Coordinates of C-alpha atoms (C1' of nucleotides) and ligand atoms in Angstrom, one line a residue:
Chain A
M19 CA -10.3 -47.6 41.9
A20 CA -9.1 -46.0 38.4
N21 CA -10.5 -42.4 38.9
Q22 CA -11.5 -41.1 35.4
N23 CA -13.3 -38.6 36.2
V24 CA -10.3 -36.4 38.1
P25 CA -10.5 -33.3 36.0
Q26 CA -6.8 -32.7 34.5
A27 CA -6.0 -29.5 37.1
T28 CA -6.6 -31.7 40.2
A29 CA -4.3 -34.2 39.2
E30 CA -1.7 -31.7 37.8
R31 CA -2.0 -30.3 41.9
L32 CA -1.3 -34.1 43.2
P33 CA 2.3 -34.4 43.4
L34 CA 2.5 -30.4 44.8
Y35 CA -0.1 -31.7 47.6
Y36 CA 2.5 -35.3 47.9
R37 CA 5.4 -33.7 48.5
T38 CA 4.0 -31.0 50.8
L39 CA 2.5 -33.4 52.9
Q40 CA 6.0 -35.5 52.4
G41 CA 7.2 -32.4 54.1
L42 CA 4.5 -32.1 56.6
V43 CA 4.9 -35.9 57.7
A44 CA 8.8 -35.5 58.3
V45 CA 8.4 -33.1 60.7
G46 CA 6.3 -34.4 62.9
K47 CA 2.9 -32.7 61.4
T48 CA 0.0 -35.4 62.4
R49 CA -3.1 -33.5 61.2
I50 CA -3.9 -30.4 58.8
S51 CA -6.9 -28.4 58.1
S52 CA -7.7 -27.8 54.2
S53 CA -7.5 -23.8 54.9
E54 CA -4.0 -24.5 56.6
F55 CA -2.8 -26.6 54.1
G56 CA -4.2 -24.2 51.6
D57 CA -2.0 -21.7 52.6
L58 CA 1.3 -24.0 52.7
V59 CA 0.7 -24.3 48.6
Q60 CA -1.0 -21.3 48.3
I61 CA -4.2 -22.9 46.9
D62 CA -7.7 -21.9 48.4
S63 CA -8.8 -24.1 50.7
T64 CA -12.0 -25.0 48.6
T65 CA -10.3 -26.1 45.9
I66 CA -7.9 -28.7 47.9
R67 CA -11.4 -30.4 49.6
K68 CA -12.5 -30.5 46.1
D69 CA -9.5 -32.3 44.9
F70 CA -9.7 -34.4 47.6
S71 CA -13.6 -35.0 47.0
Y72 CA -12.7 -36.6 43.9
F73 CA -11.1 -39.8 45.7
G74 CA -13.9 -39.9 48.5
A75 CA -13.8 -39.2 52.0
L76 CA -10.1 -38.2 53.1
G77 CA -10.8 -36.2 56.1
R78 CA -13.0 -36.0 58.8
K79 CA -15.4 -33.3 59.6
G80 CA -14.3 -31.0 62.3
Y81 CA -10.8 -32.1 62.6
G82 CA -9.0 -32.0 58.9
Y83 CA -6.8 -34.4 57.6
D84 CA -4.0 -37.1 58.7
T85 CA -0.9 -36.1 57.1
Q86 CA 0.2 -39.3 57.3
H87 CA -2.9 -41.3 55.8
L88 CA -3.4 -38.6 53.2
M89 CA 0.5 -39.0 52.0
D90 CA 0.2 -42.7 51.8
F91 CA -3.2 -42.1 49.7
L92 CA -1.2 -40.1 47.1
R93 CA 1.9 -42.1 46.9
K94 CA -0.3 -45.2 45.4
T95 CA -2.8 -42.7 43.2
L96 CA 0.7 -41.5 42.1
Y97 CA 2.0 -44.9 41.5
Q98 CA 5.2 -43.6 43.7
D99 CA 5.0 -47.1 45.9
E100 CA 6.4 -48.2 42.7
L101 CA 10.0 -47.5 41.6
S102 CA 9.2 -45.8 38.1
K103 CA 12.5 -46.4 36.2
V104 CA 13.1 -43.6 33.6
V105 CA 16.1 -43.0 30.7
L106 CA 17.8 -39.4 29.7
I107 CA 18.6 -38.5 26.4
G108 CA 21.1 -36.2 25.7
V109 CA 24.0 -35.8 28.3
G110 CA 24.6 -32.3 27.4
H111 CA 25.0 -29.7 30.3
L112 CA 21.7 -29.7 31.2
G113 CA 21.0 -33.2 30.7
T114 CA 24.4 -33.9 33.3
A115 CA 22.5 -31.4 35.7
L116 CA 19.6 -34.0 35.7
L117 CA 21.9 -37.1 36.5
N118 CA 23.5 -35.3 39.4
H119 CA 20.1 -34.3 40.7
N120 CA 18.9 -37.2 43.3
F121 CA 15.3 -37.3 41.8
Q122 CA 15.3 -40.6 44.0
K123 CA 15.1 -38.6 46.7
N124 CA 11.3 -38.5 48.3
N125 CA 10.7 -39.1 45.0
N126 CA 10.2 -43.3 43.8
T127 CA 12.1 -42.3 39.9
K128 CA 15.4 -43.8 38.5
I129 CA 17.3 -42.5 35.9
V130 CA 18.4 -45.8 34.5
K131 CA 20.2 -45.1 31.9
A132 CA 21.2 -42.3 29.3
Y133 CA 21.9 -42.2 25.5
D134 CA 23.7 -39.7 23.4
I135 CA 25.0 -39.1 20.0
D136 CA 28.6 -38.6 21.2
P137 CA 30.7 -41.2 20.6
S138 CA 33.4 -40.2 23.5
L139 CA 30.4 -40.2 26.0
T140 CA 29.7 -43.8 24.7
G141 CA 30.1 -45.9 27.9
T142 CA 31.4 -43.6 30.2
V143 CA 29.4 -43.0 33.9
V144 CA 27.8 -40.0 34.8
S145 CA 27.2 -39.7 38.4
G146 CA 26.6 -43.4 38.3
T147 CA 24.7 -43.5 35.3
K148 CA 26.1 -45.2 32.3
I149 CA 25.8 -43.4 28.6
Y150 CA 24.8 -45.8 25.7
A151 CA 24.9 -44.5 21.6
M152 CA 22.1 -44.1 20.1
D153 CA 23.0 -46.3 17.4
T154 CA 21.2 -49.3 20.2
L155 CA 18.1 -47.1 21.2
A156 CA 15.9 -48.0 18.8
T157 CA 16.6 -52.0 18.8
D158 CA 16.8 -52.2 23.1
D159 CA 13.9 -53.3 24.6
N160 CA 13.0 -50.8 26.7
S161 CA 9.2 -51.8 27.5
D162 CA 10.1 -51.5 31.2
I163 CA 10.6 -47.8 30.9
T164 CA 8.5 -45.5 31.9
A165 CA 9.6 -42.4 30.2
A166 CA 12.2 -40.6 28.3
I167 CA 14.0 -37.3 29.6
L168 CA 14.6 -35.3 26.3
T169 CA 17.6 -33.3 26.9
V170 CA 18.7 -33.1 23.1
P171 CA 18.8 -30.1 21.0
A172 CA 15.6 -29.2 19.4
A173 CA 16.5 -29.6 15.7
H174 CA 17.0 -33.8 17.2
A175 CA 13.8 -33.9 19.8
Q176 CA 11.7 -35.6 17.6
E177 CA 13.9 -38.1 16.4
A178 CA 15.5 -38.9 19.4
A179 CA 11.5 -39.7 20.7
E180 CA 10.7 -41.8 17.7
M181 CA 13.7 -43.9 18.7
A182 CA 12.4 -44.6 22.0
L183 CA 9.0 -45.2 21.0
A184 CA 10.5 -47.5 19.0
S185 CA 12.0 -49.5 22.1
G186 CA 8.8 -49.2 24.1
I187 CA 8.7 -46.1 25.7
H188 CA 5.5 -44.0 25.8
G189 CA 6.0 -41.3 28.2
F190 CA 8.1 -38.2 27.5
L191 CA 9.4 -35.1 29.4
N192 CA 10.8 -32.5 26.6
F193 CA 12.8 -30.1 27.5
S194 CA 13.8 -29.1 23.9
P195 CA 12.3 -25.8 22.8
T196 CA 10.0 -27.7 20.0
T197 CA 6.8 -29.7 19.6
L198 CA 6.8 -33.3 19.5
S199 CA 4.5 -35.2 16.8
L200 CA 3.7 -38.5 17.8
P201 CA 1.3 -40.9 17.6
A202 CA -1.7 -41.1 20.5
N203 CA -0.1 -43.8 22.2
A204 CA 2.7 -42.0 23.3
Y205 CA 2.1 -39.4 26.0
V206 CA 4.5 -36.2 26.2
R207 CA 4.7 -33.6 29.1
H208 CA 7.1 -30.2 27.8
V209 CA 9.1 -28.0 29.8
D210 CA 9.9 -25.0 28.3
M211 CA 12.5 -22.6 30.2
T212 CA 12.1 -20.1 27.0
V213 CA 8.3 -20.2 27.0
E214 CA 8.6 -19.7 31.0
L215 CA 11.0 -16.6 31.1
Q216 CA 8.9 -15.0 28.2
A217 CA 5.9 -15.2 30.0
L218 CA 6.9 -13.8 33.4
I219 CA 8.4 -11.0 31.4
Y220 CA 5.4 -10.4 29.6
F221 CA 3.1 -10.4 33.2
L222 CA 5.8 -8.4 34.8
N223 CA 5.5 -5.6 31.9
H224 CA 1.8 -6.0 31.8
S225 CA 0.8 -6.1 35.9
M226 CA 3.5 -3.0 36.3
E227 CA 1.5 -1.1 33.2
E228 CA -2.2 -2.1 35.0
R229 CA -0.8 -0.8 38.3
N230 CA 0.4 2.2 36.6
S231 CA -2.7 3.5 35.0
K232 CA -4.9 2.8 38.3
Chain B
M18 CA -2.2 0.0 24.0
A19 CA -1.9 -2.2 27.4
N20 CA -4.4 -5.2 27.0
Q21 CA -5.8 -5.3 30.3
N22 CA -8.0 -8.4 28.8
V23 CA -6.2 -10.7 27.4
P24 CA -6.8 -14.4 29.0
Q25 CA -3.7 -15.4 31.3
A26 CA -4.2 -18.8 29.1
T27 CA -3.7 -16.6 25.6
A28 CA -0.6 -15.0 27.5
E29 CA 0.8 -17.8 27.9
R30 CA 0.6 -19.5 24.3
L31 CA 2.3 -15.8 23.3
P32 CA 6.1 -17.0 23.6
L33 CA 5.2 -20.4 21.6
Y34 CA 3.4 -18.4 18.8
Y35 CA 6.5 -16.2 18.7
R36 CA 9.5 -18.8 18.6
T37 CA 7.0 -21.0 15.9
L38 CA 7.2 -17.8 14.2
Q39 CA 10.9 -17.1 14.2
G40 CA 11.5 -20.6 12.7
L41 CA 9.2 -20.2 10.2
V42 CA 10.8 -16.7 8.8
A43 CA 14.2 -18.0 9.4
V44 CA 13.2 -20.7 6.7
G45 CA 11.6 -18.2 4.4
K46 CA 8.0 -18.7 4.9
T47 CA 5.9 -15.1 4.3
R48 CA 2.4 -16.5 5.3
I49 CA 0.6 -18.8 7.2
S50 CA -3.3 -20.2 8.2
S51 CA -4.1 -20.7 11.6
S52 CA -5.1 -24.1 10.6
E53 CA -1.7 -24.7 9.1
F54 CA -0.1 -22.8 12.4
G55 CA -2.3 -24.8 14.4
D56 CA -1.1 -27.9 13.1
L57 CA 2.5 -26.9 13.8
V58 CA 1.9 -25.8 17.5
Q59 CA -0.6 -28.4 18.1
I60 CA -3.6 -26.0 19.2
D61 CA -6.6 -25.8 17.6
S62 CA -7.0 -23.2 15.1
T63 CA -9.8 -21.7 16.5
T64 CA -8.1 -21.0 19.5
I65 CA -5.1 -18.9 17.7
R66 CA -7.4 -16.8 16.0
K67 CA -9.2 -16.4 19.1
D68 CA -5.7 -15.9 20.9
F69 CA -4.7 -13.1 18.0
S70 CA -8.3 -11.6 17.9
Y71 CA -7.7 -10.0 21.4
F72 CA -4.7 -7.8 20.2
G73 CA -6.8 -6.3 16.9
A74 CA -7.1 -7.9 13.4
L75 CA -3.6 -9.0 12.5
G76 CA -4.7 -11.6 9.7
R77 CA -6.4 -11.0 6.6
K78 CA -9.2 -13.0 5.4
G79 CA -9.1 -15.6 2.7
Y80 CA -5.2 -14.9 3.2
G81 CA -3.8 -16.2 6.8
Y82 CA -1.0 -14.2 8.3
D83 CA 2.1 -12.6 7.2
T84 CA 4.5 -14.4 9.0
Q85 CA 6.9 -11.2 9.9
H86 CA 4.4 -9.2 10.4
L87 CA 2.9 -11.6 13.5
M88 CA 6.2 -12.3 14.4
D89 CA 7.1 -7.8 15.0
F90 CA 3.8 -7.5 16.6
L91 CA 4.4 -10.7 19.0
R92 CA 8.4 -9.4 19.5
K93 CA 6.8 -6.5 20.9
T94 CA 4.2 -7.7 22.8
L95 CA 6.2 -9.7 24.9
Y96 CA 8.7 -6.9 25.1
Q97 CA 11.7 -9.1 23.3
D98 CA 12.6 -5.6 21.0
E99 CA 14.6 -4.8 24.1
L100 CA 16.9 -6.4 26.1
S101 CA 15.8 -8.2 29.5
K102 CA 18.6 -8.5 32.4
V103 CA 18.0 -11.3 35.0
V104 CA 20.7 -12.4 37.6
L105 CA 21.2 -16.2 38.7
I106 CA 21.3 -17.3 42.1
G107 CA 22.5 -20.7 43.2
V108 CA 25.8 -21.8 40.7
G109 CA 25.4 -25.6 41.2
H110 CA 24.6 -28.1 38.4
L111 CA 21.2 -27.0 37.7
G112 CA 22.4 -23.1 37.6
T113 CA 25.8 -24.0 35.5
A114 CA 23.2 -25.7 33.1
L115 CA 21.6 -22.5 32.6
L116 CA 24.7 -20.2 32.5
N117 CA 25.9 -22.5 29.9
H118 CA 22.7 -22.4 27.7
N119 CA 22.7 -19.3 25.7
F120 CA 19.3 -17.9 26.4
Q121 CA 19.9 -14.6 24.0
K122 CA 19.8 -16.4 20.8
N123 CA 16.8 -15.9 19.5
N124 CA 15.7 -14.4 22.7
N125 CA 16.6 -11.1 24.1
T126 CA 17.5 -12.0 27.8
K127 CA 20.9 -12.1 29.4
I128 CA 21.9 -13.2 32.7
V129 CA 24.1 -10.3 33.7
K130 CA 25.4 -12.0 36.7
A131 CA 25.0 -14.9 39.4
Y132 CA 24.9 -15.1 43.4
D133 CA 26.3 -18.0 45.1
I134 CA 26.8 -18.5 49.2
D135 CA 29.9 -20.7 48.3
P136 CA 33.1 -18.2 49.0
S137 CA 35.7 -20.8 46.8
L138 CA 32.9 -19.2 43.6
T139 CA 33.2 -15.3 44.5
G140 CA 34.7 -13.7 41.6
T141 CA 34.9 -16.7 39.2
V142 CA 33.1 -16.5 35.9
V143 CA 31.3 -19.3 34.7
S144 CA 30.6 -19.0 30.3
G145 CA 31.2 -15.6 30.8
T146 CA 28.8 -14.5 33.4
K147 CA 30.7 -13.5 37.0
I148 CA 29.5 -14.5 40.4
Y149 CA 29.1 -12.4 43.3
A150 CA 28.8 -13.1 47.3
M151 CA 25.5 -13.4 48.4
D152 CA 26.2 -10.6 51.3
T153 CA 26.2 -8.8 48.9
L154 CA 22.9 -9.1 47.1
A155 CA 20.2 -7.4 49.7
T156 CA 21.8 -4.2 49.7
D157 CA 22.9 -4.4 45.9
D158 CA 21.3 -1.8 43.5
N159 CA 18.9 -4.5 41.0
S160 CA 15.9 -2.2 40.2
D161 CA 17.7 -2.2 36.6
I162 CA 16.9 -6.0 36.5
T163 CA 14.0 -7.3 35.6
A164 CA 14.0 -11.2 37.2
A165 CA 16.0 -14.1 39.4
I166 CA 16.1 -17.2 38.2
L167 CA 16.4 -19.4 41.4
T168 CA 18.3 -22.4 41.4
V169 CA 19.6 -22.3 44.8
P170 CA 18.5 -25.7 47.5
A171 CA 14.7 -25.6 48.5
A172 CA 15.8 -24.9 52.0
H173 CA 16.9 -21.1 51.1
A174 CA 14.8 -20.4 48.3
Q175 CA 12.9 -18.2 49.9
E176 CA 15.7 -16.2 51.8
A177 CA 17.4 -15.9 48.6
A178 CA 14.3 -14.6 47.2
E179 CA 13.7 -11.9 49.7
M180 CA 17.4 -10.7 49.0
A181 CA 16.5 -10.7 45.5
L182 CA 13.2 -8.3 46.3
A183 CA 15.1 -6.0 48.8
S184 CA 17.4 -5.4 46.2
G185 CA 15.0 -4.2 43.2
I186 CA 14.2 -7.5 42.2
H187 CA 10.5 -8.5 41.4
G188 CA 10.3 -11.4 38.9
F189 CA 11.2 -15.0 40.0
L190 CA 11.7 -17.9 38.2
N191 CA 11.9 -20.6 40.8
F192 CA 13.5 -24.0 40.3
S193 CA 13.6 -25.2 43.8
P194 CA 10.6 -27.6 44.6
T195 CA 9.0 -25.0 47.2
T196 CA 6.5 -22.8 47.3
L197 CA 7.7 -19.0 47.8
S198 CA 5.6 -16.2 50.0
L199 CA 6.3 -13.1 48.8
P200 CA 4.6 -9.5 49.0
A201 CA 1.7 -8.9 46.1
N202 CA 4.6 -6.9 44.2
A203 CA 6.5 -9.6 43.2
Y204 CA 5.4 -12.0 40.6
V205 CA 6.4 -15.7 40.7
R206 CA 6.4 -18.8 37.8
H207 CA 7.3 -22.2 39.3
V208 CA 9.4 -24.6 36.7
D209 CA 8.8 -27.7 39.1
M210 CA 10.4 -30.9 37.4
T211 CA 9.5 -33.3 40.2
V212 CA 5.8 -32.1 40.1
E213 CA 6.3 -32.8 36.1
L214 CA 7.8 -35.8 36.4
Q215 CA 5.0 -37.5 39.1
A216 CA 2.4 -36.1 36.8
L217 CA 3.8 -37.6 33.6
I218 CA 3.7 -40.7 35.4
Y219 CA 0.3 -40.6 36.5
F220 CA -1.2 -39.6 33.1
L221 CA 0.7 -42.3 31.7
N222 CA -0.9 -45.1 33.9
H223 CA -4.2 -43.6 34.2
S224 CA -4.8 -43.4 30.4
M225 CA -3.2 -47.2 30.1
E226 CA -5.8 -48.2 32.9
E227 CA -8.5 -46.0 30.6
R228 CA -7.3 -47.4 27.3
N229 CA -7.4 -52.0 29.5
S230 CA -10.8 -51.2 30.7
K231 CA -12.4 -50.6 27.1
Chain C
dA21 C1' -24.0 -34.6 79.0
dT22 C1' -24.4 -30.4 76.4
dA23 C1' -23.3 -26.6 74.2
dT24 C1' -20.1 -24.9 71.1
dT25 C1' -16.6 -24.4 67.7
dT26 C1' -14.0 -26.3 63.8
dT27 C1' -13.8 -28.6 59.2
dT28 C1' -15.4 -31.1 55.9
dG29 C1' -18.2 -32.8 51.9
dT30 C1' -21.5 -31.0 48.4
dT31 C1' -24.6 -28.4 45.5
dA32 C1' -25.0 -24.1 43.3
dT33 C1' -22.8 -20.2 41.2
dT34 C1' -19.4 -17.7 39.1
dT35 C1' -15.5 -17.1 36.0
dA36 C1' -12.5 -18.9 32.7
dT37 C1' -10.9 -21.3 28.2
dT38 C1' -12.1 -23.9 24.6
dT39 C1' -14.8 -25.0 20.6
dC40 C1' -18.6 -24.2 17.4
dA41 C1' -20.7 -22.3 13.6
dC42 C1' -20.7 -19.0 10.3
dA43 C1' -21.4 -14.1 7.8
dA44 C1' -18.0 -10.8 5.9
dT45 C1' -14.1 -10.3 3.8
dC46 C1' -10.6 -11.1 0.8
dA47 C1' -7.6 -13.4 -2.9
dC48 C1' -6.9 -15.6 -6.8
dT49 C1' -8.8 -17.7 -11.4
dA50 C1' -10.1 -17.5 -15.8
Chain D
dT27 C1' -13.7 -8.3 -13.4
dA28 C1' -17.1 -11.5 -12.1
dG29 C1' -17.0 -15.6 -9.8
dT30 C1' -15.1 -18.9 -6.5
dG31 C1' -12.6 -20.5 -3.0
dA32 C1' -9.9 -19.7 1.5
dT33 C1' -9.7 -17.7 5.9
dT34 C1' -10.4 -14.5 9.0
dG35 C1' -12.9 -12.3 13.4
dT36 C1' -16.8 -13.1 16.6
dG37 C1' -20.9 -13.9 18.8
dA38 C1' -23.0 -18.1 20.8
dA39 C1' -22.5 -22.5 22.9
dA40 C1' -20.2 -26.1 25.4
dT41 C1' -16.7 -27.2 28.9
dA42 C1' -13.9 -27.1 32.5
dA43 C1' -12.4 -24.6 36.7
dA44 C1' -12.5 -22.5 40.7
dT45 C1' -15.2 -20.4 43.8
dA46 C1' -18.8 -19.5 47.5
dA47 C1' -22.4 -21.1 50.4
dC48 C1' -23.6 -23.8 54.0
dA49 C1' -25.9 -28.3 56.1
dA50 C1' -24.3 -32.5 58.2
dA51 C1' -20.9 -34.1 61.4
dA52 C1' -17.5 -34.7 64.4
dA53 C1' -14.3 -32.6 67.5
dT54 C1' -13.6 -29.8 71.8
dA55 C1' -14.7 -27.5 75.7
dT56 C1' -17.3 -26.5 79.5
Ligands
NAD11 N1 21.1 -26.2 29.4 C1 20.1 -25.2 29.7 O1 20.2 -25.2 30.8 C2 18.7 -25.2 29.0 C3 18.1 -24.5 29.6 C4 16.9 -24.3 28.5 C5 16.6 -25.4 27.5 N2 17.0 -26.4 27.2 C6 17.2 -27.0 26.1 O2 17.7 -28.5 26.5 C7 18.1 -28.9 25.2 C8 19.5 -29.6 25.7 O3 20.7 -28.1 26.1 P1 22.0 -28.3 26.7 O4 22.0 -27.1 27.2 O5 22.0 -29.7 27.8 O6 22.5 -28.6 25.3 P2 24.4 -28.9 25.1 O7 24.4 -28.8 23.5 O8 24.9 -28.9 26.5 O9 24.0 -30.7 25.1 C9 22.8 -31.5 24.4 C10 23.5 -33.0 24.1 O10 23.1 -33.8 23.1 C11 23.7 -34.7 22.5 N3 22.8 -35.1 21.2 C12 23.3 -34.0 20.8 N4 22.3 -35.0 19.3 C13 21.9 -36.1 19.8 C14 20.9 -37.1 19.3 N5 19.9 -37.0 17.6 N6 20.7 -38.1 19.8 C15 21.1 -37.6 21.2 N7 22.1 -37.2 21.4 C16 22.5 -36.2 21.0 C17 24.9 -34.1 22.6 O11 25.9 -35.0 22.0 C18 25.5 -33.3 23.7 O12 25.3 -34.3 24.6 C19 18.4 -27.9 24.2 O13 17.2 -28.5 23.4 C20 18.2 -26.8 24.6 O14 17.6 -25.9 23.9 C21 18.7 -26.4 27.9
NAD12 N1 20.0 -30.1 39.5 C1 19.0 -30.6 38.5 O1 18.9 -31.0 37.5 C2 17.5 -30.3 39.0 C3 16.3 -30.8 38.7 C4 15.0 -30.3 39.3 C5 15.0 -29.4 40.3 N2 16.6 -28.8 40.7 C6 16.5 -27.9 41.8 O2 17.1 -26.7 41.7 C7 17.6 -26.2 42.9 C8 19.1 -26.4 42.6 O3 19.7 -27.6 42.4 P1 21.3 -28.3 42.1 O4 21.5 -29.6 41.4 O5 21.5 -27.3 41.4 O6 21.9 -28.2 43.5 P2 23.0 -27.7 44.0 O7 23.5 -28.3 45.5 O8 23.8 -28.5 42.8 O9 23.3 -26.3 43.8 C9 23.1 -25.7 44.7 C10 23.5 -24.3 44.6 O10 23.3 -23.1 45.5 C11 24.3 -22.7 46.3 N3 23.4 -22.3 47.4 C12 23.2 -23.0 48.8 N4 22.7 -22.2 49.4 C13 22.4 -21.0 49.1 C14 22.0 -19.7 49.4 N5 21.7 -19.8 50.7 N6 22.0 -18.7 49.0 C15 22.8 -18.4 47.7 N7 23.5 -19.8 46.9 C16 23.1 -20.8 47.9 C17 25.5 -23.7 46.3 O11 26.3 -23.2 46.9 C18 25.2 -24.7 45.2 O12 26.5 -23.6 44.5 C19 17.7 -27.4 44.0 O13 16.5 -26.8 44.6 C20 17.0 -28.2 43.3 O14 15.8 -29.2 43.7 C21 17.6 -29.2 40.0

DNA sequence: ATATTTTTGTTATTTATTTCACAATCACTA
DNA sequence: TAGTGATTGTGAAATAAATAACAAAAATAT
């Protein structure tokens, strides 16, 4: 069942498809065509049909897609039918916001514990999540944890990631503005708000120039 | 000077290059080769040379790149030599974290004001930024504002964006897990943490399966 | 029951991006 | 200042992704 040949670009769209389908099922919509779905998610309908086709025939010709069936399929494909446990490292401004955000709603992921270097935070509970000292991280057994969310200052992201890896964590969602150097058995995704903001400003200015020069 | 034919993928890497160069200049490194730079940012050196080549000859053969010169060039290209004013809409958990985060450090962008629908927040100041009522947004003159950061609940993101657009804002950094439908004169970038987390889980599981099947 | 319409799944085509390969050029050494 | 080594800039090739086009199939209407 493992689909080795699903393009990366397709895989990255699946969560959006899944969430959109959750919304459709919730409002009682039972069927949808690729073009109507495409309008919703702002992706060309051909791209959507192609994406689904990597997983076999999920729709019915002349009818479209059954939202419930498609949602169920994507839930399995995205491993959302089992709970994924994650930890959060760095309970500062951003980390606290993430702890307060209930990822578990429509999203089978739970922040089960947090780590911070600040001794005054050790043992406290933020939004139901207990905070542990960093000293214990590297020697803890976290092999049941899917991923670590890194919200520490950039200067400490690398060491924090290495400790987490030592404890058995292989996935990382890095919010620090720095590149991590980890061995090949680790997988990192980077959410970089500064980059996003600068890219936004770049594209805004350039599309304006383009418009003016026409 | 407007470079119409810079690929999108290249443009999206420029902020990372710029930030990395800031770090290099700060520690006194005056020159760097594309391969050393590539190791730092984890991008193939050929890609880096190609990226820079869209802007002309920025390096010197047999020498590499002058970090200060390259940084200055990118600062101009990314419009980082002028201050970009942005507003933030939705001062909740995430919005507050962003207000507390000093974007202006190494990043010529300032959140100049915020908006929220909660009357108890109106007139208060969070981390130096004054909060205004949503009623006033659509009629305010925000034509000097580059972009709006949207950190409102998903159900209100569309209406908030429309009000901001009415006030003269054309750029949006959307943190809500929802697609925005805006006219062509608006430009939206989407930061979607739920999608990132699910994509991470998907790739982790799939790369594990791949490894096991070998 | 038949005709018409809808809509998928897929092959072919186009476009975008990355990587390769290497001549041209400059830096540095002796 | 000649010779060697380093490193860029760039066409060509390879890979990846998006879009177009359409036959096949099923739904719906008549
Ligand atoms: N706050 C934001 O909105 C925002 C936006 C974009 C990026 N970021 C990035 O996210 C990261 C966190 O930002 P923040 O605003 O929450 O910072 P913060 O200073 O508020 O919080 C950082 C937390 O990490 C802890 N910490 C420091 N060193 C540590 C270590 N070695 N191990 C474990 N914990 C450690 C601190 O005690 C603190 O609680 C930074 O890298 C920042 O650049 C934040
Ligand atoms: N908190 C997180 O870490 C996190 C993570 C991922 C995504 N998000 C997304 O970011 C958004 C905000 O999340 P949050 O946790 O800060 O939520 P929150 O409930 O803490 O804050 C939302 C804020 O928006 C304000 N608001 C509500 N309706 C509004 C309207 N129509 N106009 C203006 N302001 C309005 C509320 O008064 C509140 O202050 C949500 O869409 C959420 O899904 C948050």
